[in-house]
């Protein structure tokens, strides 16, 4: 083994080999790949090799890239990857499935992927072996295909080796060694290798290997048994032309293999395995046959392709595959340990996407920054609680069937719930709260009246939702009266120093001015070097050298990591995560000031004493030292109350008691979403990510150019200020949308202008005041020849005619850079 390398990769499956190949392709050739067994001996060798997935966003981008790469690898390496562009056909048994396909077709066409919605009769043209009389139609994707997983892996490995990567089989990584809190070396069964970067590509072993470093690294994934059968040849099956068939309503798929078929599925009741560890060795190994378990899938396979009833099964295959808590892969740099990267947990899409995963990982490792659009796969979206084995075992039972579940809007996981809860949880539950979950935290989405039965309507819908009236009432309380909302899931950090070091530190991190009078609250971005939002938070100066930072719930790990990454080396600034110690209660609405005056023993709650965007300590009821900030996150008059957990119930009860005379009512996150959309407030993780700058979302007023402070992202913003922006955050109000009969926008819809797609919506919801569907999203102006995004002027936004496409139907949409007064 070499004694040192720039990068050491553990795992010689499709993913590890692709990372190695792409690092070398981009010029990093001082790379060593270690495989404990033989290349592809883990999960890769027995994959079915379908390159056909109903995915969007970054996973789609990685998948599309892989489909381009596999056919080219033979010319480069001499190894045939088995790639056949057969196309794939996704059939629909229900009208809702067809709607899902229409929405999906809109989304992938906007990314340049060719596809077509076809009638049941036309399905037979593409795939004569399928039964079609019970179908509503299908989605045909001609660019999809199949590959041979072990050959893809060998080709990537050879391509990497040809560029200088060293590949060693039968070498297992035992431990990752650290010095001064970053990766320094790996310990293997054959000696140590010093390295700057380590990449954990060990598939289902990645959780366990993550524990073998100090600090340990979380890799939330868990194995499940995964099944298919291989049949004898079937007349009419053809390697080059028979498409991959997928029948999600019958949870099964079929691909041609040696004249017969590989038929598998994503069954509704999966079997997690290896909770207490993977047996060793586990090399080119399978799990026991379980015909009883496979029976429901098999019935559906035979129903869809009756010709299979006439042929024998050659082989029953049961192999383990690893699944993550949300069906997105774990990728990127571990927040616990600089230099430690992860690409593991491919949710049964690791062959279809290996090429793209390797490319994105190589870009990430080389630049040190996450490539654009990678937040959905970024490992920082998970926290400590997501790495718990029992949690993972429960959750993956829900994840495995998800590729074939109906993708209704606003999905919520049902499994492994009630993990993080506010002290108000039980009280809100009794009040009718219908909970969702964010970062493992239970949060009220809306409140149902038990007698209405709305909450029992669990069937999803693409149109007007069952909670429409309930949310309207909540919304009206916020707009006309007063409401209360539990926002305890917010991430809360105290940042302090003994001298004024904390001010210097935060001035460098924040694009807004933070050297403000004690008692001031402000909104600010924390930007990266490209000027993009790493974090979007509220900040309160509690004392000269003490700040409270409030970040979105899903920023718990990411913002913690960002803040720590930039701490002064001298240790002069301290950060304390106080999220678990404080509940957050929002009192909002036009009468909130009046109510607040009743609640506290403050002399007055007048706007002179307690103006907007300030904070004070108040007592509420008997509870002392409540940190009150005069703001809401939806633009209403309001107060955020940060309450020590032990007082939370008392404070809540007191507010409800005094609020009764005001007609106070509980409201949930759906209401906040509707309020903020009508005000065109962009939310981090939904509308904003690390690729959006303040200038692109009309937030110039939160950038402190005038002060000469060299905050991170300043030079990128100065350049952008001179040149102009290439994307703009725009609000759209839909015309002629029938609330009751049309399908609704839910986010992700293509935005059309002049016969071309110029963007996608990021948020959508009904504007209860504007009485129109409201969509928010980013607009580009691609050059017709090159496709390059051109500078966007305000004129382009206000003068162009836009349309929003919902499941194939276009609605004209009035564009606004700033929201109307409501
Ligand atoms: C039945 C079945 C059907 C499937 N069908 C498809 C399909 O049709 N299409 C698709 O896209 N995907 C499919 N998949 C999923 C696909 O197989 C996986 O997503 C993919 O193989 C994952 O690749 P990987 O490199 O992450 O993991 P692996 O292939 O498991 O590679 C990890 C490697 O790491 C090695 N390793 C572990 N620990 C260490 C260590 N400490 N040191 C060194 N090496 C170590 C292991 O030996 C292993 O070789 C299927 C999976 C199954 C089970």
XYZ file of N, CA, C and O in Angstrom, residues 53 142 180 301 399 457 502 518 541 590 706 764 800:
52
model
N -35.868 5.688 -13.438
C -36.335 6.134 -12.115
C -37.242 7.347 -12.265
O -36.987 8.224 -13.089
N -37.989 7.543 -23.522
C -37.163 6.802 -24.468
C -35.684 6.730 -24.096
O -34.986 5.793 -24.488
N -6.011 17.123 15.051
C -6.583 18.471 15.206
C -7.982 18.561 14.593
O -8.289 19.510 13.861
N -46.881 -9.062 -10.746
C -46.015 -9.253 -11.921
C -46.749 -10.122 -12.948
O -46.797 -9.796 -14.145
N -39.639 3.730 3.834
C -38.879 4.289 2.710
C -38.844 3.344 1.510
O -39.016 3.777 0.368
N -59.312 12.357 6.634
C -59.185 12.205 5.182
C -57.708 12.050 4.837
O -57.020 13.012 4.530
N -17.057 38.593 19.462
C -18.265 38.045 18.841
C -18.817 38.996 17.776
O -19.378 38.559 16.760
N -27.928 47.136 21.605
C -28.456 46.005 22.378
C -29.982 46.103 22.377
O -30.547 47.196 22.516
N -29.478 40.994 19.420
C -28.333 41.344 20.284
C -28.874 41.462 21.713
O -29.574 42.424 22.051
N -53.187 41.378 14.199
C -53.292 42.817 14.475
C -53.589 43.138 15.945
O -53.249 44.218 16.416
N -22.081 49.658 2.672
C -21.630 50.992 3.061
C -20.606 50.982 4.173
O -19.770 51.874 4.272
N -45.890 27.227 -3.564
C -47.183 27.600 -4.127
C -48.257 27.399 -3.069
O -48.144 26.534 -2.200
N -42.839 40.710 -19.566
C -43.038 39.416 -20.252
C -44.374 38.794 -19.868
O -44.943 39.091 -18.818
